[in-house]
Amino acid sequence: MTANPTQSFERVAIIGPGLIGSSLAHAMRDAGLSGEIIGFDRDNAIANRALELGVIDKAAPDFAAAVANADLIILATPVGAITGLCELLNAHAPAGALIIDVGSVKGAIAAAAATVRENLYFIPCHPVAGTEQSGPEAGFKTLFKDRWCILTPLAREDEAYKAAVARATALWEAIGAHIEIMDPTHHDLALAVTSHLPHLIAFTLVGAADDLESVTQAEVIKYSAGGFRDFTRIAASDPVMWRDVFIHNKDAVLEVLGRFSEELAVLQRAIRWGDGEALHDAFTRGRELRRAIVDAGQETTAPNFGRDETD
Ligand code: NAP
């Protein structure tokens, strides 16, 4: 692989043109980085929908046809599909292709990526950007702008692989993302804190509210602006994607969940014993962290997430 890192790709294959895959297609086309974009989904109806929407230029009937002659292959499926896709890459991907994925877990994907042929250059990537929506309709070109994209390259020392890392970096930067290179185990622990645990809490909270028979569902909906609705946005995320995240990041999630349960027990005790100082201290930490996220440009400064309550 000797390509200039900033040059565009002649033929891009997107496997799984859902929210993230179609956003990449829009962003790459907008930045003039792609020639032809071919899409393949295990459900032909989704690839055809992506074609109708103009997200991709062609819908391929199978994986082999999608990756034929591709110089960039993007695996944008749920994490659980990646091992099977690596077997297909070994069988069908053209030598020299750059391969990136977008999965929210990196340890399991780095392990799968290490099984592909040496003349394929697989750089595991995780764009820390998304919404609770799925499918090709949900994609948009600015999804990655000013968001972080974490790369967890394989331990390969060859120059061709290093050039591929530079090319993947240039690609993400050209569509507005900031790059961080990280060890996959550290990625999985960090994201267990910032993404996986919050989703687990949101799924649990929404499930618990649904099960509380003494509070009616009508009341839960009516008074949701009290905080509940912000959790429902997260809890509306794709169940397949999240099933795969928890199955493939078990150790880090269990570690973080243990810490969370201890913190929760401390607050439970403070409430039981009327320890206002402990509660005040804990809630002050929350405000400070929120301010730091806003200062880092990762959230709006507008109150209530910028919602216009007059709408
Ligand atoms: P999505 O909108 O559901 O798109 C994924 C697509 O992949 C679906 O159309 C799915 O088809 C298809 N697919 C599943 N298995 C396949 C296979 N073996 N071969 C070909 N296509 C297959 O999901 P997404 O939100 O874009 O997420 C995609 C990836 O991005 C996940 O790994 C996720 O962890 C990661 N990610 C998501 C977010 C987010 O906020 N959503 C953020 C960062 C990273 P079916 O619908 O038939 O299963």
Short mmCIF file of N, CA and C in Angstrom, two decimals, residues 145-306:
data_model
loop_
_atom_site.label_atom_id
_atom_site.label_comp_id
_atom_site.label_asym_id
_atom_site.label_seq_id
_atom_site.Cartn_x
_atom_site.Cartn_y
_atom_site.Cartn_z
N LYS A 145 -18.71 15.35 12.24
CA LYS A 145 -18.04 16.66 12.36
C LYS A 145 -17.81 17.01 13.83
N ASP A 146 -16.56 17.28 14.15
CA ASP A 146 -16.15 17.65 15.52
C ASP A 146 -16.42 16.56 16.55
N ARG A 147 -16.52 15.33 16.09
CA ARG A 147 -16.65 14.19 17.01
C ARG A 147 -15.33 13.42 16.99
N TRP A 148 -15.09 12.65 18.02
CA TRP A 148 -13.88 11.85 18.07
C TRP A 148 -14.07 10.56 17.32
N CYS A 149 -12.99 10.11 16.69
CA CYS A 149 -12.99 8.77 16.11
C CYS A 149 -11.75 8.07 16.68
N ILE A 150 -11.98 6.95 17.35
CA ILE A 150 -10.89 6.22 18.02
C ILE A 150 -10.42 5.09 17.09
N LEU A 151 -9.12 5.07 16.82
CA LEU A 151 -8.53 4.01 16.00
C LEU A 151 -7.73 3.09 16.92
N THR A 152 -7.90 1.78 16.72
CA THR A 152 -7.13 0.82 17.52
C THR A 152 -6.37 -0.10 16.55
N PRO A 153 -5.29 0.43 15.92
CA PRO A 153 -4.59 -0.35 14.90
C PRO A 153 -4.02 -1.65 15.45
N LEU A 154 -3.85 -2.62 14.56
CA LEU A 154 -3.26 -3.90 14.95
C LEU A 154 -1.76 -3.71 15.20
N ALA A 155 -1.17 -4.68 15.92
CA ALA A 155 0.28 -4.59 16.20
C ALA A 155 1.05 -5.10 14.98
N ARG A 156 0.97 -4.36 13.88
CA ARG A 156 1.70 -4.74 12.65
C ARG A 156 2.75 -3.68 12.40
N GLU A 157 3.96 -4.10 12.10
CA GLU A 157 5.07 -3.16 11.96
C GLU A 157 5.38 -2.83 10.50
N ASP A 158 4.71 -3.53 9.54
CA ASP A 158 5.08 -3.29 8.14
C ASP A 158 4.66 -1.89 7.69
N GLU A 159 5.47 -1.34 6.77
CA GLU A 159 5.25 0.03 6.30
C GLU A 159 3.88 0.17 5.64
N ALA A 160 3.46 -0.89 4.93
CA ALA A 160 2.18 -0.82 4.22
C ALA A 160 1.03 -0.64 5.23
N TYR A 161 1.13 -1.33 6.36
CA TYR A 161 0.06 -1.19 7.37
C TYR A 161 0.08 0.21 7.97
N LYS A 162 1.31 0.72 8.22
CA LYS A 162 1.41 2.09 8.78
C LYS A 162 0.82 3.11 7.80
N ALA A 163 1.06 2.88 6.50
CA ALA A 163 0.49 3.78 5.49
C ALA A 163 -1.04 3.70 5.51
N ALA A 164 -1.55 2.50 5.78
CA ALA A 164 -3.01 2.32 5.83
C ALA A 164 -3.59 3.07 7.03
N VAL A 165 -2.87 3.06 8.15
CA VAL A 165 -3.34 3.81 9.34
C VAL A 165 -3.39 5.31 9.00
N ALA A 166 -2.36 5.78 8.28
CA ALA A 166 -2.32 7.20 7.89
C ALA A 166 -3.49 7.52 6.96
N ARG A 167 -3.82 6.59 6.09
CA ARG A 167 -4.93 6.82 5.15
C ARG A 167 -6.27 6.83 5.86
N ALA A 168 -6.44 5.91 6.81
CA ALA A 168 -7.69 5.88 7.57
C ALA A 168 -7.83 7.17 8.39
N THR A 169 -6.71 7.61 8.96
CA THR A 169 -6.72 8.85 9.74
C THR A 169 -7.12 10.02 8.85
N ALA A 170 -6.51 10.11 7.66
CA ALA A 170 -6.80 11.21 6.74
C ALA A 170 -8.27 11.19 6.31
N LEU A 171 -8.81 9.99 6.13
CA LEU A 171 -10.21 9.86 5.72
C LEU A 171 -11.14 10.44 6.80
N TRP A 172 -10.93 10.02 8.04
CA TRP A 172 -11.82 10.51 9.11
C TRP A 172 -11.64 12.02 9.31
N GLU A 173 -10.39 12.48 9.22
CA GLU A 173 -10.17 13.92 9.41
C GLU A 173 -10.82 14.72 8.30
N ALA A 174 -10.80 14.18 7.09
CA ALA A 174 -11.39 14.91 5.96
C ALA A 174 -12.90 15.06 6.10
N ILE A 175 -13.53 14.20 6.90
CA ILE A 175 -14.99 14.34 7.10
C ILE A 175 -15.29 14.96 8.47
N GLY A 176 -14.28 15.57 9.06
CA GLY A 176 -14.51 16.44 10.23
C GLY A 176 -14.21 15.84 11.58
N ALA A 177 -13.77 14.56 11.63
CA ALA A 177 -13.56 13.92 12.93
C ALA A 177 -12.16 14.22 13.48
N HIS A 178 -12.00 14.09 14.77
CA HIS A 178 -10.70 14.20 15.44
C HIS A 178 -10.28 12.78 15.81
N ILE A 179 -9.00 12.51 15.64
CA ILE A 179 -8.51 11.13 15.80
C ILE A 179 -7.79 10.92 17.12
N GLU A 180 -8.07 9.78 17.71
CA GLU A 180 -7.31 9.34 18.90
C GLU A 180 -6.91 7.88 18.61
N ILE A 181 -5.63 7.57 18.85
CA ILE A 181 -5.16 6.19 18.68
C ILE A 181 -5.13 5.57 20.08
N MET A 182 -5.67 4.38 20.21
CA MET A 182 -5.83 3.80 21.55
C MET A 182 -5.65 2.28 21.51
N ASP A 183 -5.30 1.74 22.65
CA ASP A 183 -5.26 0.29 22.81
C ASP A 183 -6.73 -0.21 22.90
N PRO A 184 -7.08 -1.31 22.23
CA PRO A 184 -8.49 -1.73 22.22
C PRO A 184 -9.07 -2.03 23.61
N THR A 185 -8.25 -2.57 24.51
CA THR A 185 -8.77 -2.88 25.86
C THR A 185 -9.11 -1.59 26.59
N HIS A 186 -8.24 -0.58 26.42
CA HIS A 186 -8.52 0.69 27.07
C HIS A 186 -9.77 1.33 26.46
N HIS A 187 -9.87 1.25 25.14
CA HIS A 187 -11.08 1.77 24.47
C HIS A 187 -12.33 1.17 25.11
N ASP A 188 -12.32 -0.15 25.29
CA ASP A 188 -13.52 -0.84 25.76
C ASP A 188 -13.88 -0.43 27.19
N LEU A 189 -12.86 -0.15 28.00
CA LEU A 189 -13.13 0.30 29.37
C LEU A 189 -13.66 1.74 29.36
N ALA A 190 -12.99 2.61 28.59
CA ALA A 190 -13.42 4.02 28.53
C ALA A 190 -14.85 4.13 28.01
N LEU A 191 -15.15 3.37 26.96
CA LEU A 191 -16.49 3.46 26.38
C LEU A 191 -17.54 2.76 27.24
N ALA A 192 -17.09 1.79 28.06
CA ALA A 192 -18.04 1.18 29.01
C ALA A 192 -18.55 2.25 29.96
N VAL A 193 -17.65 3.20 30.33
CA VAL A 193 -18.04 4.28 31.24
C VAL A 193 -18.92 5.31 30.54
N THR A 194 -18.46 5.76 29.34
CA THR A 194 -19.12 6.92 28.72
C THR A 194 -20.33 6.56 27.86
N SER A 195 -20.43 5.31 27.45
CA SER A 195 -21.52 4.96 26.53
C SER A 195 -22.29 3.71 26.95
N HIS A 196 -21.56 2.62 27.26
CA HIS A 196 -22.27 1.36 27.47
C HIS A 196 -23.08 1.37 28.78
N LEU A 197 -22.45 1.87 29.87
CA LEU A 197 -23.19 1.94 31.15
C LEU A 197 -24.40 2.89 31.04
N PRO A 198 -24.23 4.11 30.48
CA PRO A 198 -25.42 4.97 30.34
C PRO A 198 -26.55 4.30 29.57
N HIS A 199 -26.21 3.54 28.52
CA HIS A 199 -27.27 2.85 27.79
C HIS A 199 -27.94 1.78 28.66
N LEU A 200 -27.11 1.06 29.41
CA LEU A 200 -27.67 0.00 30.27
C LEU A 200 -28.62 0.62 31.31
N ILE A 201 -28.19 1.75 31.87
CA ILE A 201 -29.03 2.42 32.88
C ILE A 201 -30.33 2.90 32.23
N ALA A 202 -30.23 3.46 31.02
CA ALA A 202 -31.44 3.95 30.35
C ALA A 202 -32.39 2.78 30.04
N PHE A 203 -31.84 1.67 29.54
CA PHE A 203 -32.70 0.51 29.25
C PHE A 203 -33.36 0.02 30.54
N THR A 204 -32.60 0.02 31.64
CA THR A 204 -33.13 -0.49 32.92
C THR A 204 -34.21 0.44 33.45
N LEU A 205 -33.92 1.75 33.40
CA LEU A 205 -34.86 2.73 33.93
C LEU A 205 -36.19 2.69 33.19
N VAL A 206 -36.09 2.64 31.87
CA VAL A 206 -37.31 2.62 31.06
C VAL A 206 -38.08 1.32 31.33
N GLY A 207 -37.36 0.21 31.47
CA GLY A 207 -38.02 -1.07 31.78
C GLY A 207 -38.68 -1.02 33.14
N ALA A 208 -38.00 -0.41 34.13
CA ALA A 208 -38.55 -0.35 35.50
C ALA A 208 -39.81 0.51 35.52
N ALA A 209 -39.79 1.63 34.78
CA ALA A 209 -40.96 2.52 34.76
C ALA A 209 -42.15 1.79 34.14
N ASP A 210 -41.85 0.97 33.15
CA ASP A 210 -42.89 0.22 32.46
C ASP A 210 -43.51 -0.83 33.40
N ASP A 211 -42.67 -1.34 34.33
CA ASP A 211 -43.14 -2.42 35.22
C ASP A 211 -43.84 -1.90 36.49
N LEU A 212 -43.67 -0.60 36.80
CA LEU A 212 -44.23 -0.07 38.05
C LEU A 212 -45.74 0.09 37.91
N GLU A 213 -46.46 -0.89 38.47
CA GLU A 213 -47.91 -0.91 38.20
C GLU A 213 -48.67 0.23 38.88
N SER A 214 -48.10 0.78 39.99
CA SER A 214 -48.85 1.82 40.71
C SER A 214 -48.75 3.19 40.02
N VAL A 215 -47.83 3.31 39.06
CA VAL A 215 -47.76 4.55 38.27
C VAL A 215 -48.19 4.17 36.86
N THR A 216 -49.21 4.83 36.34
CA THR A 216 -49.73 4.39 35.05
C THR A 216 -48.82 4.83 33.91
N GLN A 217 -48.94 4.12 32.79
CA GLN A 217 -48.12 4.48 31.63
C GLN A 217 -48.46 5.89 31.15
N ALA A 218 -49.76 6.25 31.30
CA ALA A 218 -50.17 7.60 30.90
C ALA A 218 -49.43 8.65 31.71
N GLU A 219 -49.25 8.38 33.01
CA GLU A 219 -48.52 9.33 33.87
C GLU A 219 -47.05 9.41 33.49
N VAL A 220 -46.46 8.24 33.19
CA VAL A 220 -45.04 8.21 32.81
C VAL A 220 -44.83 9.10 31.59
N ILE A 221 -45.76 9.02 30.64
CA ILE A 221 -45.63 9.81 29.41
C ILE A 221 -45.91 11.28 29.69
N LYS A 222 -47.00 11.52 30.46
CA LYS A 222 -47.43 12.90 30.72
C LYS A 222 -46.35 13.72 31.44
N TYR A 223 -45.71 13.12 32.42
CA TYR A 223 -44.73 13.86 33.23
C TYR A 223 -43.29 13.56 32.83
N SER A 224 -43.09 13.10 31.61
CA SER A 224 -41.75 12.65 31.20
C SER A 224 -40.72 13.77 31.14
N ALA A 225 -41.18 15.04 31.00
CA ALA A 225 -40.23 16.15 30.92
C ALA A 225 -39.44 16.30 32.21
N GLY A 226 -39.87 15.63 33.28
CA GLY A 226 -39.15 15.68 34.55
C GLY A 226 -37.80 14.99 34.49
N GLY A 227 -37.39 14.46 33.36
CA GLY A 227 -36.08 13.79 33.24
C GLY A 227 -36.17 12.48 32.48
N PHE A 228 -37.31 11.81 32.64
CA PHE A 228 -37.47 10.47 32.05
C PHE A 228 -37.27 10.47 30.54
N ARG A 229 -37.81 11.50 29.86
CA ARG A 229 -37.77 11.47 28.39
C ARG A 229 -36.33 11.51 27.86
N ASP A 230 -35.40 12.14 28.62
CA ASP A 230 -34.02 12.17 28.14
C ASP A 230 -33.41 10.77 28.17
N PHE A 231 -33.87 9.94 29.09
CA PHE A 231 -33.40 8.55 29.11
C PHE A 231 -34.07 7.74 27.99
N THR A 232 -35.31 8.09 27.65
CA THR A 232 -35.99 7.32 26.61
C THR A 232 -35.31 7.50 25.25
N ARG A 233 -34.69 8.66 25.02
CA ARG A 233 -33.97 8.84 23.76
C ARG A 233 -32.87 7.78 23.66
N ILE A 234 -32.11 7.63 24.73
CA ILE A 234 -31.02 6.64 24.71
C ILE A 234 -31.61 5.23 24.62
N ALA A 235 -32.68 5.00 25.36
CA ALA A 235 -33.26 3.65 25.40
C ALA A 235 -33.95 3.27 24.08
N ALA A 236 -34.12 4.25 23.18
CA ALA A 236 -34.74 3.95 21.88
C ALA A 236 -33.70 3.41 20.89
N SER A 237 -32.46 3.28 21.31
CA SER A 237 -31.40 2.83 20.40
C SER A 237 -31.63 1.38 19.96
N ASP A 238 -30.95 1.04 18.87
CA ASP A 238 -31.19 -0.26 18.22
C ASP A 238 -30.87 -1.45 19.12
N PRO A 239 -31.86 -2.34 19.35
CA PRO A 239 -31.64 -3.47 20.26
C PRO A 239 -30.58 -4.46 19.78
N VAL A 240 -30.45 -4.65 18.47
CA VAL A 240 -29.44 -5.60 17.96
C VAL A 240 -28.04 -5.04 18.22
N MET A 241 -27.87 -3.77 17.88
CA MET A 241 -26.56 -3.15 18.10
C MET A 241 -26.15 -3.28 19.56
N TRP A 242 -27.08 -2.98 20.48
CA TRP A 242 -26.74 -2.96 21.90
C TRP A 242 -26.59 -4.35 22.49
N ARG A 243 -27.38 -5.29 21.99
CA ARG A 243 -27.16 -6.69 22.41
C ARG A 243 -25.72 -7.08 22.11
N ASP A 244 -25.25 -6.76 20.90
CA ASP A 244 -23.89 -7.14 20.49
C ASP A 244 -22.83 -6.41 21.31
N VAL A 245 -23.08 -5.15 21.66
CA VAL A 245 -22.11 -4.39 22.47
C VAL A 245 -21.92 -5.09 23.82
N PHE A 246 -23.01 -5.45 24.48
CA PHE A 246 -22.88 -6.04 25.83
C PHE A 246 -22.31 -7.45 25.77
N ILE A 247 -22.63 -8.18 24.72
CA ILE A 247 -22.06 -9.53 24.60
C ILE A 247 -20.55 -9.46 24.34
N HIS A 248 -20.10 -8.46 23.58
CA HIS A 248 -18.69 -8.40 23.20
C HIS A 248 -17.85 -7.49 24.10
N ASN A 249 -18.47 -6.81 25.05
CA ASN A 249 -17.66 -6.01 25.99
C ASN A 249 -18.02 -6.37 27.43
N LYS A 250 -18.22 -7.65 27.64
CA LYS A 250 -18.69 -8.17 28.92
C LYS A 250 -17.80 -7.75 30.10
N ASP A 251 -16.49 -7.98 30.00
CA ASP A 251 -15.60 -7.76 31.15
C ASP A 251 -15.60 -6.30 31.59
N ALA A 252 -15.42 -5.39 30.62
CA ALA A 252 -15.34 -3.97 30.98
C ALA A 252 -16.68 -3.49 31.54
N VAL A 253 -17.78 -3.94 30.94
CA VAL A 253 -19.09 -3.49 31.42
C VAL A 253 -19.34 -4.00 32.84
N LEU A 254 -18.97 -5.25 33.11
CA LEU A 254 -19.20 -5.80 34.46
C LEU A 254 -18.34 -5.05 35.49
N GLU A 255 -17.12 -4.68 35.10
CA GLU A 255 -16.23 -3.92 35.99
C GLU A 255 -16.87 -2.56 36.34
N VAL A 256 -17.32 -1.85 35.30
CA VAL A 256 -17.88 -0.51 35.51
C VAL A 256 -19.22 -0.59 36.24
N LEU A 257 -19.98 -1.62 35.94
CA LEU A 257 -21.28 -1.82 36.59
C LEU A 257 -21.09 -2.06 38.09
N GLY A 258 -20.03 -2.79 38.45
CA GLY A 258 -19.72 -3.04 39.86
C GLY A 258 -19.47 -1.73 40.59
N ARG A 259 -18.65 -0.85 39.96
CA ARG A 259 -18.36 0.46 40.58
C ARG A 259 -19.64 1.28 40.71
N PHE A 260 -20.45 1.24 39.66
CA PHE A 260 -21.69 2.01 39.66
C PHE A 260 -22.61 1.54 40.79
N SER A 261 -22.72 0.23 40.95
CA SER A 261 -23.61 -0.32 42.00
C SER A 261 -23.13 0.15 43.38
N GLU A 262 -21.81 0.21 43.58
CA GLU A 262 -21.28 0.68 44.87
C GLU A 262 -21.66 2.14 45.10
N GLU A 263 -21.49 2.97 44.06
CA GLU A 263 -21.83 4.40 44.17
C GLU A 263 -23.32 4.58 44.47
N LEU A 264 -24.11 3.74 43.81
CA LEU A 264 -25.56 3.83 44.00
C LEU A 264 -25.92 3.46 45.44
N ALA A 265 -25.23 2.45 45.97
CA ALA A 265 -25.50 2.02 47.35
C ALA A 265 -25.14 3.15 48.33
N VAL A 266 -24.06 3.91 48.01
CA VAL A 266 -23.67 5.03 48.87
C VAL A 266 -24.77 6.10 48.88
N LEU A 267 -25.31 6.39 47.69
CA LEU A 267 -26.38 7.40 47.61
C LEU A 267 -27.65 6.90 48.29
N GLN A 268 -27.92 5.61 48.14
CA GLN A 268 -29.11 5.02 48.77
C GLN A 268 -29.02 5.19 50.29
N ARG A 269 -27.82 4.95 50.81
CA ARG A 269 -27.59 5.08 52.25
C ARG A 269 -27.77 6.54 52.68
N ALA A 270 -27.21 7.47 51.85
CA ALA A 270 -27.30 8.90 52.18
C ALA A 270 -28.76 9.35 52.22
N ILE A 271 -29.55 8.84 51.30
CA ILE A 271 -30.98 9.20 51.28
C ILE A 271 -31.65 8.62 52.53
N ARG A 272 -31.37 7.35 52.83
CA ARG A 272 -32.00 6.71 53.99
C ARG A 272 -31.71 7.45 55.28
N TRP A 273 -30.44 7.92 55.43
CA TRP A 273 -30.03 8.55 56.69
C TRP A 273 -30.12 10.07 56.64
N GLY A 274 -30.69 10.60 55.55
CA GLY A 274 -30.86 12.06 55.45
C GLY A 274 -29.53 12.80 55.42
N ASP A 275 -28.50 12.20 54.80
CA ASP A 275 -27.17 12.82 54.77
C ASP A 275 -27.10 13.81 53.59
N GLY A 276 -27.61 15.02 53.84
CA GLY A 276 -27.70 16.04 52.79
C GLY A 276 -26.34 16.43 52.23
N GLU A 277 -25.32 16.42 53.10
CA GLU A 277 -24.00 16.84 52.64
C GLU A 277 -23.46 15.85 51.59
N ALA A 278 -23.63 14.56 51.86
CA ALA A 278 -23.14 13.54 50.90
C ALA A 278 -23.89 13.68 49.57
N LEU A 279 -25.20 13.92 49.66
CA LEU A 279 -25.98 14.06 48.42
C LEU A 279 -25.53 15.30 47.66
N HIS A 280 -25.36 16.41 48.40
CA HIS A 280 -24.95 17.66 47.76
C HIS A 280 -23.60 17.50 47.07
N ASP A 281 -22.67 16.83 47.74
CA ASP A 281 -21.33 16.63 47.16
C ASP A 281 -21.41 15.80 45.88
N ALA A 282 -22.20 14.74 45.93
CA ALA A 282 -22.32 13.87 44.75
C ALA A 282 -22.94 14.64 43.57
N PHE A 283 -23.95 15.46 43.85
CA PHE A 283 -24.62 16.16 42.76
C PHE A 283 -23.76 17.30 42.21
N THR A 284 -22.90 17.86 43.06
CA THR A 284 -21.99 18.92 42.59
C THR A 284 -21.02 18.35 41.57
N ARG A 285 -20.55 17.13 41.80
CA ARG A 285 -19.64 16.49 40.84
C ARG A 285 -20.30 16.37 39.48
N GLY A 286 -21.59 16.06 39.48
CA GLY A 286 -22.35 15.91 38.24
C GLY A 286 -22.36 17.21 37.45
N ARG A 287 -22.62 18.33 38.14
CA ARG A 287 -22.67 19.63 37.46
C ARG A 287 -21.32 19.99 36.85
N GLU A 288 -20.27 19.70 37.61
CA GLU A 288 -18.93 20.04 37.13
C GLU A 288 -18.58 19.26 35.87
N LEU A 289 -18.94 17.99 35.86
CA LEU A 289 -18.63 17.15 34.70
C LEU A 289 -19.41 17.62 33.47
N ARG A 290 -20.66 17.98 33.68
CA ARG A 290 -21.48 18.49 32.58
C ARG A 290 -20.84 19.75 31.99
N ARG A 291 -20.38 20.64 32.87
CA ARG A 291 -19.75 21.88 32.40
C ARG A 291 -18.51 21.55 31.56
N ALA A 292 -17.74 20.57 32.00
CA ALA A 292 -16.52 20.20 31.28
C ALA A 292 -16.86 19.65 29.88
N ILE A 293 -17.96 18.91 29.78
CA ILE A 293 -18.36 18.36 28.47
C ILE A 293 -18.78 19.48 27.53
N VAL A 294 -19.52 20.46 28.07
CA VAL A 294 -19.94 21.61 27.27
C VAL A 294 -18.70 22.41 26.84
N ASP A 295 -17.77 22.64 27.78
CA ASP A 295 -16.55 23.41 27.46
C ASP A 295 -15.73 22.72 26.38
N ALA A 296 -15.78 21.39 26.33
CA ALA A 296 -15.00 20.64 25.33
C ALA A 296 -15.71 20.60 23.97
N GLY A 297 -16.86 21.30 23.85
CA GLY A 297 -17.57 21.36 22.57
C GLY A 297 -18.30 20.08 22.22
N GLN A 298 -18.52 19.20 23.20
CA GLN A 298 -19.20 17.94 22.91
C GLN A 298 -20.69 18.01 23.26
N GLU A 299 -21.18 19.20 23.65
CA GLU A 299 -22.60 19.37 23.95
C GLU A 299 -22.93 20.85 23.85
N THR A 300 -24.21 21.13 23.58
CA THR A 300 -24.64 22.52 23.46
C THR A 300 -24.68 23.20 24.84
N THR A 301 -24.49 24.53 24.83
CA THR A 301 -24.59 25.28 26.09
C THR A 301 -26.06 25.62 26.38
N ALA A 302 -26.92 25.43 25.39
CA ALA A 302 -28.33 25.81 25.58
C ALA A 302 -28.97 24.93 26.66
N PRO A 303 -29.79 25.53 27.51
CA PRO A 303 -30.44 24.72 28.53
C PRO A 303 -31.37 23.68 27.89
N ASN A 304 -31.61 22.59 28.61
CA ASN A 304 -32.55 21.56 28.15
C ASN A 304 -32.20 21.06 26.74
N PHE A 305 -30.90 20.85 26.47
CA PHE A 305 -30.40 20.32 25.19
C PHE A 305 -30.82 21.19 23.99
N GLY A 306 -31.09 22.50 24.25
CA GLY A 306 -31.45 23.37 23.15
C GLY A 306 -32.86 23.18 22.62
#
